[in-house]
Amino acid sequence: MNLKYSVLFLLYISSFSGISGQTGEPFKPHGKPVFLTFENFHYSFNREGNNPAFEITRLYLGYEYFFSKNLSARANLDIADPGVGGLQMTAYVKNAFLQYKKGNLAGRMGMISTDAYNLIEKQWGYRYIFKTLQDEYGFNSSADLGAAIEYTPAKFLSFDASVLNGEGYKRIQSDSVFKYTAGVTFRPVEGLIFRVYSDFMKKEHLQNTISFFAGYTLENFRLGLEYSFQKNNKMIKNHDFSGVSAFVSLKLSEKFSALARYDHLWSSTLVNNVDPWNYNSDGQLLIAGFEYSPVAGVRIAPVYMGWLPANNSKSYTSIAGLQLELRLK
């Protein structure tokens, strides 16, 4: 991020924080640790063979500190398999930011959580089982270096915008290419949510993402539908792809829930090519399972997942597993 704009943003936030805590009981600065881990045992099988495995897919360790009623900071590490094989685990700085909240205005700067799909992730509610559409298939990163602001003029309406480095939190690179984002969230009645989001960044070619989401919550029932499109993925010309995700969950009792989800990912076909550019990664996903939460902070889910690849030369893959989330409350 440009140093001049970062300093101006900090000064802007600090000017608000100085007037907080002047009324009511005196505020006492305090902090709390952050601990969250996702683990699983699964058994996958297709015509190529079977593969049983234990995994720790994610471990968050960090700390959150509240300087005042309006000003706080958060820093945490994300320890995970970087996807290079060999059972390696790598630690990344997932968050390291200063945050301001007062009334209908909020802002944060540093290594921040992005706004691309955080609302969708909350509506889905089962991140430890599977990532949301944009996260899983590479539309956007969950965190990035930058600055963001959110304004909520009314209970039913909010606007957000950010300027990001565009590299995500696993690759920190200083260059002149920024990602610019904007989103609108609309809640016309209690339980109903609509959101429109867009971002863009450009080198030789413009990468542009557009996402639409609708969610509904009624007592123990939760529903969500997302459509996302990205033009020139990774700023490569004509590498366009799209995805749809639909999910539903039902709380059966205080400790038991049922869940299901369907994803469909497809990509464009380049000139003079027979198959889409992302043919080997396109496909359809089915998730179905149950969740049991014996105590606060512990979630256990027996789940079935099925992946139908768009590439007909690849076989349908079934995955049966037991997912676990442990969270410090």
PDB file of N, CA and C in Angstrom, residues 5-103:
ATOM      1  N   TYR A   5      -1.044   7.275   1.770  1.00  0.00           N
ATOM      2  CA  TYR A   5      -2.447   7.009   2.017  1.00  0.00           C
ATOM      3  C   TYR A   5      -2.652   6.205   3.298  1.00  0.00           C
ATOM      4  N   SER A   6      -1.708   5.327   3.625  1.00  0.00           N
ATOM      5  CA  SER A   6      -1.813   4.555   4.854  1.00  0.00           C
ATOM      6  C   SER A   6      -1.752   5.464   6.071  1.00  0.00           C
ATOM      7  N   VAL A   7      -0.805   6.434   6.063  1.00  0.00           N
ATOM      8  CA  VAL A   7      -0.667   7.366   7.176  1.00  0.00           C
ATOM      9  C   VAL A   7      -1.915   8.234   7.317  1.00  0.00           C
ATOM     10  N   LEU A   8      -2.433   8.733   6.198  1.00  0.00           N
ATOM     11  CA  LEU A   8      -3.647   9.548   6.240  1.00  0.00           C
ATOM     12  C   LEU A   8      -4.821   8.767   6.811  1.00  0.00           C
ATOM     13  N   PHE A   9      -4.915   7.485   6.444  1.00  0.00           N
ATOM     14  CA  PHE A   9      -6.016   6.658   6.948  1.00  0.00           C
ATOM     15  C   PHE A   9      -5.902   6.479   8.459  1.00  0.00           C
ATOM     16  N   LEU A  10      -4.674   6.228   8.946  1.00  0.00           N
ATOM     17  CA  LEU A  10      -4.463   6.073  10.381  1.00  0.00           C
ATOM     18  C   LEU A  10      -4.806   7.347  11.148  1.00  0.00           C
ATOM     19  N   LEU A  11      -4.400   8.493  10.602  1.00  0.00           N
ATOM     20  CA  LEU A  11      -4.721   9.766  11.243  1.00  0.00           C
ATOM     21  C   LEU A  11      -6.224   9.989  11.300  1.00  0.00           C
ATOM     22  N   TYR A  12      -6.907   9.585  10.235  1.00  0.00           N
ATOM     23  CA  TYR A  12      -8.364   9.739  10.180  1.00  0.00           C
ATOM     24  C   TYR A  12      -9.035   8.895  11.258  1.00  0.00           C
ATOM     25  N   ILE A  13      -8.596   7.638  11.375  1.00  0.00           N
ATOM     26  CA  ILE A  13      -9.161   6.755  12.375  1.00  0.00           C
ATOM     27  C   ILE A  13      -8.856   7.257  13.789  1.00  0.00           C
ATOM     28  N   SER A  14      -7.607   7.695  14.005  1.00  0.00           N
ATOM     29  CA  SER A  14      -7.198   8.137  15.331  1.00  0.00           C
ATOM     30  C   SER A  14      -7.975   9.362  15.791  1.00  0.00           C
ATOM     31  N   SER A  15      -8.362  10.215  14.844  1.00  0.00           N
ATOM     32  CA  SER A  15      -9.101  11.418  15.205  1.00  0.00           C
ATOM     33  C   SER A  15     -10.456  11.092  15.806  1.00  0.00           C
ATOM     34  N   PHE A  16     -11.029   9.961  15.374  1.00  0.00           N
ATOM     35  CA  PHE A  16     -12.303   9.546  15.947  1.00  0.00           C
ATOM     36  C   PHE A  16     -12.107   8.887  17.304  1.00  0.00           C
ATOM     37  N   SER A  17     -11.067   8.072  17.432  1.00  0.00           N
ATOM     38  CA  SER A  17     -10.878   7.313  18.666  1.00  0.00           C
ATOM     39  C   SER A  17     -10.635   8.207  19.861  1.00  0.00           C
ATOM     40  N   GLY A  18     -10.119   9.418  19.642  1.00  0.00           N
ATOM     41  CA  GLY A  18      -9.805  10.316  20.745  1.00  0.00           C
ATOM     42  C   GLY A  18     -11.032  10.801  21.486  1.00  0.00           C
ATOM     43  N   ILE A  19     -12.206  10.731  20.870  1.00  0.00           N
ATOM     44  CA  ILE A  19     -13.409  11.234  21.527  1.00  0.00           C
ATOM     45  C   ILE A  19     -14.223  10.125  22.163  1.00  0.00           C
ATOM     46  N   SER A  20     -13.723   8.881  22.106  1.00  0.00           N
ATOM     47  CA  SER A  20     -14.488   7.778  22.670  1.00  0.00           C
ATOM     48  C   SER A  20     -14.246   7.662  24.172  1.00  0.00           C
ATOM     49  N   GLY A  21     -15.140   6.960  24.842  1.00  0.00           N
ATOM     50  CA  GLY A  21     -14.951   6.646  26.246  1.00  0.00           C
ATOM     51  C   GLY A  21     -15.128   7.829  27.169  1.00  0.00           C
ATOM     52  N   GLN A  22     -15.787   8.937  26.745  1.00  0.00           N
ATOM     53  CA  GLN A  22     -15.927  10.119  27.570  1.00  0.00           C
ATOM     54  C   GLN A  22     -17.192  10.083  28.423  1.00  0.00           C
ATOM     55  N   THR A  23     -18.091   9.176  28.129  1.00  0.00           N
ATOM     56  CA  THR A  23     -19.320   9.078  28.904  1.00  0.00           C
ATOM     57  C   THR A  23     -19.492   7.657  29.388  1.00  0.00           C
ATOM     58  N   GLY A  24     -20.333   7.481  30.432  1.00  0.00           N
ATOM     59  CA  GLY A  24     -20.573   6.153  30.963  1.00  0.00           C
ATOM     60  C   GLY A  24     -19.415   5.698  31.829  1.00  0.00           C
ATOM     61  N   GLU A  25     -19.376   4.393  32.128  1.00  0.00           N
ATOM     62  CA  GLU A  25     -18.318   3.840  32.956  1.00  0.00           C
ATOM     63  C   GLU A  25     -16.987   3.891  32.216  1.00  0.00           C
ATOM     64  N   PRO A  26     -15.895   4.093  32.955  1.00  0.00           N
ATOM     65  CA  PRO A  26     -14.577   4.162  32.312  1.00  0.00           C
ATOM     66  C   PRO A  26     -14.222   2.838  31.628  1.00  0.00           C
ATOM     67  N   PHE A  27     -13.650   2.965  30.457  1.00  0.00           N
ATOM     68  CA  PHE A  27     -13.275   1.770  29.678  1.00  0.00           C
ATOM     69  C   PHE A  27     -11.940   1.217  30.177  1.00  0.00           C
ATOM     70  N   LYS A  28     -11.863  -0.090  30.289  1.00  0.00           N
ATOM     71  CA  LYS A  28     -10.628  -0.750  30.679  1.00  0.00           C
ATOM     72  C   LYS A  28     -10.080  -1.518  29.483  1.00  0.00           C
ATOM     73  N   PRO A  29      -8.907  -1.131  28.980  1.00  0.00           N
ATOM     74  CA  PRO A  29      -8.312  -1.879  27.861  1.00  0.00           C
ATOM     75  C   PRO A  29      -8.171  -3.358  28.229  1.00  0.00           C
ATOM     76  N   HIS A  30      -8.445  -4.221  27.272  1.00  0.00           N
ATOM     77  CA  HIS A  30      -8.383  -5.652  27.536  1.00  0.00           C
ATOM     78  C   HIS A  30      -8.130  -6.399  26.235  1.00  0.00           C
ATOM     79  N   GLY A  31      -7.775  -7.649  26.354  1.00  0.00           N
ATOM     80  CA  GLY A  31      -7.518  -8.474  25.178  1.00  0.00           C
ATOM     81  C   GLY A  31      -7.986  -9.891  25.389  1.00  0.00           C
ATOM     82  N   LYS A  32      -7.939 -10.675  24.309  1.00  0.00           N
ATOM     83  CA  LYS A  32      -8.323 -12.083  24.399  1.00  0.00           C
ATOM     84  C   LYS A  32      -7.572 -12.872  23.326  1.00  0.00           C
ATOM     85  N   PRO A  33      -7.194 -14.109  23.636  1.00  0.00           N
ATOM     86  CA  PRO A  33      -6.488 -14.929  22.660  1.00  0.00           C
ATOM     87  C   PRO A  33      -7.421 -15.436  21.572  1.00  0.00           C
ATOM     88  N   VAL A  34      -6.846 -15.761  20.426  1.00  0.00           N
ATOM     89  CA  VAL A  34      -7.580 -16.340  19.308  1.00  0.00           C
ATOM     90  C   VAL A  34      -7.046 -17.749  19.073  1.00  0.00           C
ATOM     91  N   PHE A  35      -7.930 -18.736  19.119  1.00  0.00           N
ATOM     92  CA  PHE A  35      -7.553 -20.120  18.828  1.00  0.00           C
ATOM     93  C   PHE A  35      -8.680 -20.784  18.043  1.00  0.00           C
ATOM     94  N   LEU A  36      -8.327 -21.341  16.901  1.00  0.00           N
ATOM     95  CA  LEU A  36      -9.307 -22.023  16.061  1.00  0.00           C
ATOM     96  C   LEU A  36      -8.583 -23.073  15.230  1.00  0.00           C
ATOM     97  N   THR A  37      -9.107 -24.297  15.218  1.00  0.00           N
ATOM     98  CA  THR A  37      -8.491 -25.341  14.414  1.00  0.00           C
ATOM     99  C   THR A  37      -9.547 -26.184  13.700  1.00  0.00           C
ATOM    100  N   PHE A  38      -9.233 -26.599  12.480  1.00  0.00           N
ATOM    101  CA  PHE A  38     -10.072 -27.494  11.686  1.00  0.00           C
ATOM    102  C   PHE A  38      -9.307 -28.792  11.466  1.00  0.00           C
ATOM    103  N   GLU A  39      -9.920 -29.910  11.824  1.00  0.00           N
ATOM    104  CA  GLU A  39      -9.292 -31.209  11.651  1.00  0.00           C
ATOM    105  C   GLU A  39     -10.315 -32.177  11.057  1.00  0.00           C
ATOM    106  N   ASN A  40      -9.837 -33.254  10.444  1.00  0.00           N
ATOM    107  CA  ASN A  40     -10.770 -34.223   9.893  1.00  0.00           C
ATOM    108  C   ASN A  40     -10.105 -35.571   9.643  1.00  0.00           C
ATOM    109  N   PHE A  41     -10.943 -36.581   9.589  1.00  0.00           N
ATOM    110  CA  PHE A  41     -10.555 -37.876   9.036  1.00  0.00           C
ATOM    111  C   PHE A  41     -11.499 -38.139   7.872  1.00  0.00           C
ATOM    112  N   HIS A  42     -10.965 -38.486   6.705  1.00  0.00           N
ATOM    113  CA  HIS A  42     -11.826 -38.757   5.565  1.00  0.00           C
ATOM    114  C   HIS A  42     -11.315 -39.942   4.760  1.00  0.00           C
ATOM    115  N   TYR A  43     -12.225 -40.506   3.996  1.00  0.00           N
ATOM    116  CA  TYR A  43     -11.913 -41.651   3.131  1.00  0.00           C
ATOM    117  C   TYR A  43     -12.478 -41.335   1.751  1.00  0.00           C
ATOM    118  N   SER A  44     -11.595 -41.133   0.791  1.00  0.00           N
ATOM    119  CA  SER A  44     -12.031 -40.818  -0.573  1.00  0.00           C
ATOM    120  C   SER A  44     -11.842 -42.030  -1.472  1.00  0.00           C
ATOM    121  N   PHE A  45     -12.760 -42.182  -2.424  1.00  0.00           N
ATOM    122  CA  PHE A  45     -12.660 -43.330  -3.322  1.00  0.00           C
ATOM    123  C   PHE A  45     -13.268 -42.993  -4.681  1.00  0.00           C
ATOM    124  N   ASN A  46     -12.601 -43.471  -5.726  1.00  0.00           N
ATOM    125  CA  ASN A  46     -13.070 -43.398  -7.107  1.00  0.00           C
ATOM    126  C   ASN A  46     -12.461 -44.574  -7.863  1.00  0.00           C
ATOM    127  N   ARG A  47     -12.604 -44.588  -9.182  1.00  0.00           N
ATOM    128  CA  ARG A  47     -12.130 -45.749  -9.936  1.00  0.00           C
ATOM    129  C   ARG A  47     -10.606 -45.842  -9.974  1.00  0.00           C
ATOM    130  N   GLU A  48      -9.926 -44.719  -9.607  1.00  0.00           N
ATOM    131  CA  GLU A  48      -8.469 -44.750  -9.572  1.00  0.00           C
ATOM    132  C   GLU A  48      -7.930 -45.373  -8.283  1.00  0.00           C
ATOM    133  N   GLY A  49      -8.771 -45.450  -7.232  1.00  0.00           N
ATOM    134  CA  GLY A  49      -8.316 -46.036  -5.986  1.00  0.00           C
ATOM    135  C   GLY A  49      -8.957 -45.395  -4.771  1.00  0.00           C
ATOM    136  N   ASN A  50      -8.482 -45.816  -3.581  1.00  0.00           N
ATOM    137  CA  ASN A  50      -9.014 -45.329  -2.318  1.00  0.00           C
ATOM    138  C   ASN A  50      -7.913 -44.611  -1.549  1.00  0.00           C
ATOM    139  N   ASN A  51      -8.323 -43.665  -0.680  1.00  0.00           N
ATOM    140  CA  ASN A  51      -7.314 -42.878   0.038  1.00  0.00           C
ATOM    141  C   ASN A  51      -7.858 -42.436   1.398  1.00  0.00           C
ATOM    142  N   PRO A  52      -7.507 -43.144   2.483  1.00  0.00           N
ATOM    143  CA  PRO A  52      -7.874 -42.690   3.827  1.00  0.00           C
ATOM    144  C   PRO A  52      -6.831 -41.699   4.341  1.00  0.00           C
ATOM    145  N   ALA A  53      -7.249 -40.702   5.134  1.00  0.00           N
ATOM    146  CA  ALA A  53      -6.290 -39.698   5.605  1.00  0.00           C
ATOM    147  C   ALA A  53      -6.816 -38.959   6.825  1.00  0.00           C
ATOM    148  N   PHE A  54      -5.895 -38.626   7.746  1.00  0.00           N
ATOM    149  CA  PHE A  54      -6.138 -37.674   8.821  1.00  0.00           C
ATOM    150  C   PHE A  54      -5.533 -36.339   8.398  1.00  0.00           C
ATOM    151  N   GLU A  55      -6.214 -35.227   8.719  1.00  0.00           N
ATOM    152  CA  GLU A  55      -5.707 -33.914   8.319  1.00  0.00           C
ATOM    153  C   GLU A  55      -5.956 -32.863   9.405  1.00  0.00           C
ATOM    154  N   ILE A  56      -5.012 -31.955   9.538  1.00  0.00           N
ATOM    155  CA  ILE A  56      -5.247 -30.666  10.195  1.00  0.00           C
ATOM    156  C   ILE A  56      -5.214 -29.647   9.064  1.00  0.00           C
ATOM    157  N   THR A  57      -6.360 -29.165   8.667  1.00  0.00           N
ATOM    158  CA  THR A  57      -6.406 -28.285   7.496  1.00  0.00           C
ATOM    159  C   THR A  57      -6.141 -26.827   7.841  1.00  0.00           C
ATOM    160  N   ARG A  58      -6.307 -26.472   9.131  1.00  0.00           N
ATOM    161  CA  ARG A  58      -6.110 -25.077   9.478  1.00  0.00           C
ATOM    162  C   ARG A  58      -5.952 -24.917  10.982  1.00  0.00           C
ATOM    163  N   LEU A  59      -5.050 -23.994  11.361  1.00  0.00           N
ATOM    164  CA  LEU A  59      -4.869 -23.655  12.766  1.00  0.00           C
ATOM    165  C   LEU A  59      -4.631 -22.156  12.864  1.00  0.00           C
ATOM    166  N   TYR A  60      -5.529 -21.454  13.558  1.00  0.00           N
ATOM    167  CA  TYR A  60      -5.388 -20.014  13.777  1.00  0.00           C
ATOM    168  C   TYR A  60      -4.934 -19.776  15.212  1.00  0.00           C
ATOM    169  N   LEU A  61      -3.855 -19.022  15.361  1.00  0.00           N
ATOM    170  CA  LEU A  61      -3.355 -18.630  16.677  1.00  0.00           C
ATOM    171  C   LEU A  61      -3.114 -17.118  16.668  1.00  0.00           C
ATOM    172  N   GLY A  62      -3.656 -16.425  17.651  1.00  0.00           N
ATOM    173  CA  GLY A  62      -3.459 -14.982  17.645  1.00  0.00           C
ATOM    174  C   GLY A  62      -3.974 -14.307  18.893  1.00  0.00           C
ATOM    175  N   TYR A  63      -4.127 -12.981  18.784  1.00  0.00           N
ATOM    176  CA  TYR A  63      -4.573 -12.188  19.922  1.00  0.00           C
ATOM    177  C   TYR A  63      -5.325 -10.970  19.419  1.00  0.00           C
ATOM    178  N   GLU A  64      -6.395 -10.620  20.139  1.00  0.00           N
ATOM    179  CA  GLU A  64      -7.172  -9.419  19.828  1.00  0.00           C
ATOM    180  C   GLU A  64      -7.162  -8.505  21.045  1.00  0.00           C
ATOM    181  N   TYR A  65      -6.863  -7.202  20.807  1.00  0.00           N
ATOM    182  CA  TYR A  65      -6.748  -6.261  21.920  1.00  0.00           C
ATOM    183  C   TYR A  65      -7.611  -5.034  21.662  1.00  0.00           C
ATOM    184  N   PHE A  66      -8.329  -4.606  22.712  1.00  0.00           N
ATOM    185  CA  PHE A  66      -9.224  -3.459  22.623  1.00  0.00           C
ATOM    186  C   PHE A  66      -8.600  -2.284  23.391  1.00  0.00           C
ATOM    187  N   PHE A  67      -8.108  -1.293  22.643  1.00  0.00           N
ATOM    188  CA  PHE A  67      -7.485  -0.117  23.247  1.00  0.00           C
ATOM    189  C   PHE A  67      -8.523   0.809  23.858  1.00  0.00           C
ATOM    190  N   SER A  68      -9.692   0.886  23.214  1.00  0.00           N
ATOM    191  CA  SER A  68     -10.790   1.734  23.677  1.00  0.00           C
ATOM    192  C   SER A  68     -12.090   1.108  23.187  1.00  0.00           C
ATOM    193  N   LYS A  69     -13.209   1.788  23.445  1.00  0.00           N
ATOM    194  CA  LYS A  69     -14.487   1.267  22.975  1.00  0.00           C
ATOM    195  C   LYS A  69     -14.553   1.209  21.455  1.00  0.00           C
ATOM    196  N   ASN A  70     -13.776   2.047  20.816  1.00  0.00           N
ATOM    197  CA  ASN A  70     -13.858   2.164  19.362  1.00  0.00           C
ATOM    198  C   ASN A  70     -12.642   1.645  18.612  1.00  0.00           C
ATOM    199  N   LEU A  71     -11.511   1.493  19.284  1.00  0.00           N
ATOM    200  CA  LEU A  71     -10.271   1.152  18.596  1.00  0.00           C
ATOM    201  C   LEU A  71      -9.725  -0.176  19.105  1.00  0.00           C
ATOM    202  N   SER A  72      -9.447  -1.091  18.165  1.00  0.00           N
ATOM    203  CA  SER A  72      -8.922  -2.401  18.527  1.00  0.00           C
ATOM    204  C   SER A  72      -7.909  -2.854  17.486  1.00  0.00           C
ATOM    205  N   ALA A  73      -7.192  -3.922  17.821  1.00  0.00           N
ATOM    206  CA  ALA A  73      -6.223  -4.502  16.893  1.00  0.00           C
ATOM    207  C   ALA A  73      -6.308  -6.017  16.989  1.00  0.00           C
ATOM    208  N   ARG A  74      -5.960  -6.650  15.892  1.00  0.00           N
ATOM    209  CA  ARG A  74      -5.996  -8.115  15.856  1.00  0.00           C
ATOM    210  C   ARG A  74      -4.809  -8.623  15.053  1.00  0.00           C
ATOM    211  N   ALA A  75      -4.178  -9.674  15.561  1.00  0.00           N
ATOM    212  CA  ALA A  75      -3.082 -10.318  14.838  1.00  0.00           C
ATOM    213  C   ALA A  75      -3.201 -11.818  15.047  1.00  0.00           C
ATOM    214  N   ASN A  76      -3.131 -12.582  13.976  1.00  0.00           N
ATOM    215  CA  ASN A  76      -3.136 -14.027  14.128  1.00  0.00           C
ATOM    216  C   ASN A  76      -2.430 -14.709  12.964  1.00  0.00           C
ATOM    217  N   LEU A  77      -1.872 -15.871  13.265  1.00  0.00           N
ATOM    218  CA  LEU A  77      -1.198 -16.699  12.283  1.00  0.00           C
ATOM    219  C   LEU A  77      -2.151 -17.757  11.751  1.00  0.00           C
ATOM    220  N   ASP A  78      -2.002 -18.076  10.483  1.00  0.00           N
ATOM    221  CA  ASP A  78      -2.753 -19.142   9.836  1.00  0.00           C
ATOM    222  C   ASP A  78      -1.745 -20.240   9.496  1.00  0.00           C
ATOM    223  N   ILE A  79      -1.848 -21.360  10.195  1.00  0.00           N
ATOM    224  CA  ILE A  79      -0.920 -22.466   9.983  1.00  0.00           C
ATOM    225  C   ILE A  79      -1.668 -23.554   9.233  1.00  0.00           C
ATOM    226  N   ALA A  80      -1.201 -23.867   8.012  1.00  0.00           N
ATOM    227  CA  ALA A  80      -1.945 -24.784   7.159  1.00  0.00           C
ATOM    228  C   ALA A  80      -1.025 -25.451   6.170  1.00  0.00           C
ATOM    229  N   ASP A  81      -1.568 -26.457   5.474  1.00  0.00           N
ATOM    230  CA  ASP A  81      -0.873 -27.102   4.375  1.00  0.00           C
ATOM    231  C   ASP A  81      -0.912 -26.168   3.173  1.00  0.00           C
ATOM    232  N   PRO A  82       0.249 -25.711   2.669  1.00  0.00           N
ATOM    233  CA  PRO A  82       0.249 -24.773   1.542  1.00  0.00           C
ATOM    234  C   PRO A  82      -0.102 -25.418   0.222  1.00  0.00           C
ATOM    235  N   GLY A  83      -0.339 -26.734   0.208  1.00  0.00           N
ATOM    236  CA  GLY A  83      -0.740 -27.392  -1.029  1.00  0.00           C
ATOM    237  C   GLY A  83       0.407 -27.892  -1.869  1.00  0.00           C
ATOM    238  N   VAL A  84       1.605 -27.958  -1.277  1.00  0.00           N
ATOM    239  CA  VAL A  84       2.758 -28.413  -2.050  1.00  0.00           C
ATOM    240  C   VAL A  84       3.061 -29.881  -1.806  1.00  0.00           C
ATOM    241  N   GLY A  85       2.278 -30.541  -0.928  1.00  0.00           N
ATOM    242  CA  GLY A  85       2.481 -31.957  -0.679  1.00  0.00           C
ATOM    243  C   GLY A  85       3.532 -32.199   0.391  1.00  0.00           C
ATOM    244  N   GLY A  86       3.820 -33.477   0.637  1.00  0.00           N
ATOM    245  CA  GLY A  86       4.844 -33.832   1.605  1.00  0.00           C
ATOM    246  C   GLY A  86       4.449 -33.580   3.045  1.00  0.00           C
ATOM    247  N   LEU A  87       3.136 -33.381   3.301  1.00  0.00           N
ATOM    248  CA  LEU A  87       2.638 -33.162   4.655  1.00  0.00           C
ATOM    249  C   LEU A  87       3.290 -31.972   5.338  1.00  0.00           C
ATOM    250  N   GLN A  88       3.655 -30.961   4.576  1.00  0.00           N
ATOM    251  CA  GLN A  88       4.273 -29.774   5.135  1.00  0.00           C
ATOM    252  C   GLN A  88       3.202 -28.831   5.685  1.00  0.00           C
ATOM    253  N   MET A  89       3.554 -28.093   6.741  1.00  0.00           N
ATOM    254  CA  MET A  89       2.695 -27.060   7.288  1.00  0.00           C
ATOM    255  C   MET A  89       3.462 -25.750   7.259  1.00  0.00           C
ATOM    256  N   THR A  90       2.794 -24.696   6.829  1.00  0.00           N
ATOM    257  CA  THR A  90       3.427 -23.387   6.704  1.00  0.00           C
ATOM    258  C   THR A  90       2.596 -22.354   7.443  1.00  0.00           C
ATOM    259  N   ALA A  91       3.266 -21.421   8.130  1.00  0.00           N
ATOM    260  CA  ALA A  91       2.576 -20.364   8.866  1.00  0.00           C
ATOM    261  C   ALA A  91       2.563 -19.079   8.053  1.00  0.00           C
ATOM    262  N   TYR A  92       1.394 -18.450   7.979  1.00  0.00           N
ATOM    263  CA  TYR A  92       1.233 -17.165   7.314  1.00  0.00           C
ATOM    264  C   TYR A  92       0.631 -16.170   8.306  1.00  0.00           C
ATOM    265  N   VAL A  93       0.923 -14.890   8.099  1.00  0.00           N
ATOM    266  CA  VAL A  93       0.230 -13.845   8.850  1.00  0.00           C
ATOM    267  C   VAL A  93      -1.130 -13.653   8.200  1.00  0.00           C
ATOM    268  N   LYS A  94      -2.175 -14.145   8.858  1.00  0.00           N
ATOM    269  CA  LYS A  94      -3.518 -14.062   8.287  1.00  0.00           C
ATOM    270  C   LYS A  94      -4.147 -12.695   8.542  1.00  0.00           C
ATOM    271  N   ASN A  95      -3.965 -12.189   9.761  1.00  0.00           N
ATOM    272  CA  ASN A  95      -4.483 -10.865  10.114  1.00  0.00           C
ATOM    273  C   ASN A  95      -3.458 -10.106  10.948  1.00  0.00           C
ATOM    274  N   ALA A  96      -3.345  -8.825  10.694  1.00  0.00           N
ATOM    275  CA  ALA A  96      -2.539  -7.919  11.522  1.00  0.00           C
ATOM    276  C   ALA A  96      -3.033  -6.516  11.191  1.00  0.00           C
ATOM    277  N   PHE A  97      -4.079  -6.071  11.893  1.00  0.00           N
ATOM    278  CA  PHE A  97      -4.709  -4.814  11.491  1.00  0.00           C
ATOM    279  C   PHE A  97      -5.213  -4.013  12.684  1.00  0.00           C
ATOM    280  N   LEU A  98      -5.373  -2.726  12.441  1.00  0.00           N
ATOM    281  CA  LEU A  98      -5.995  -1.788  13.359  1.00  0.00           C
ATOM    282  C   LEU A  98      -7.423  -1.553  12.884  1.00  0.00           C
ATOM    283  N   GLN A  99      -8.373  -1.555  13.822  1.00  0.00           N
ATOM    284  CA  GLN A  99      -9.784  -1.417  13.454  1.00  0.00           C
ATOM    285  C   GLN A  99     -10.471  -0.353  14.308  1.00  0.00           C
ATOM    286  N   TYR A 100     -11.312   0.429  13.627  1.00  0.00           N
ATOM    287  CA  TYR A 100     -12.095   1.466  14.301  1.00  0.00           C
ATOM    288  C   TYR A 100     -13.583   1.211  14.056  1.00  0.00           C
ATOM    289  N   LYS A 101     -14.390   1.299  15.112  1.00  0.00           N
ATOM    290  CA  LYS A 101     -15.842   1.160  14.988  1.00  0.00           C
ATOM    291  C   LYS A 101     -16.514   2.171  15.896  1.00  0.00           C
ATOM    292  N   LYS A 102     -17.405   2.948  15.317  1.00  0.00           N
ATOM    293  CA  LYS A 102     -18.210   3.880  16.116  1.00  0.00           C
ATOM    294  C   LYS A 102     -19.467   4.221  15.344  1.00  0.00           C
ATOM    295  N   GLY A 103     -20.612   3.956  15.944  1.00  0.00           N
ATOM    296  CA  GLY A 103     -21.873   4.272  15.295  1.00  0.00           C
ATOM    297  C   GLY A 103     -22.037   3.522  13.991  1.00  0.00           C
TER     298      GLY A 103
END
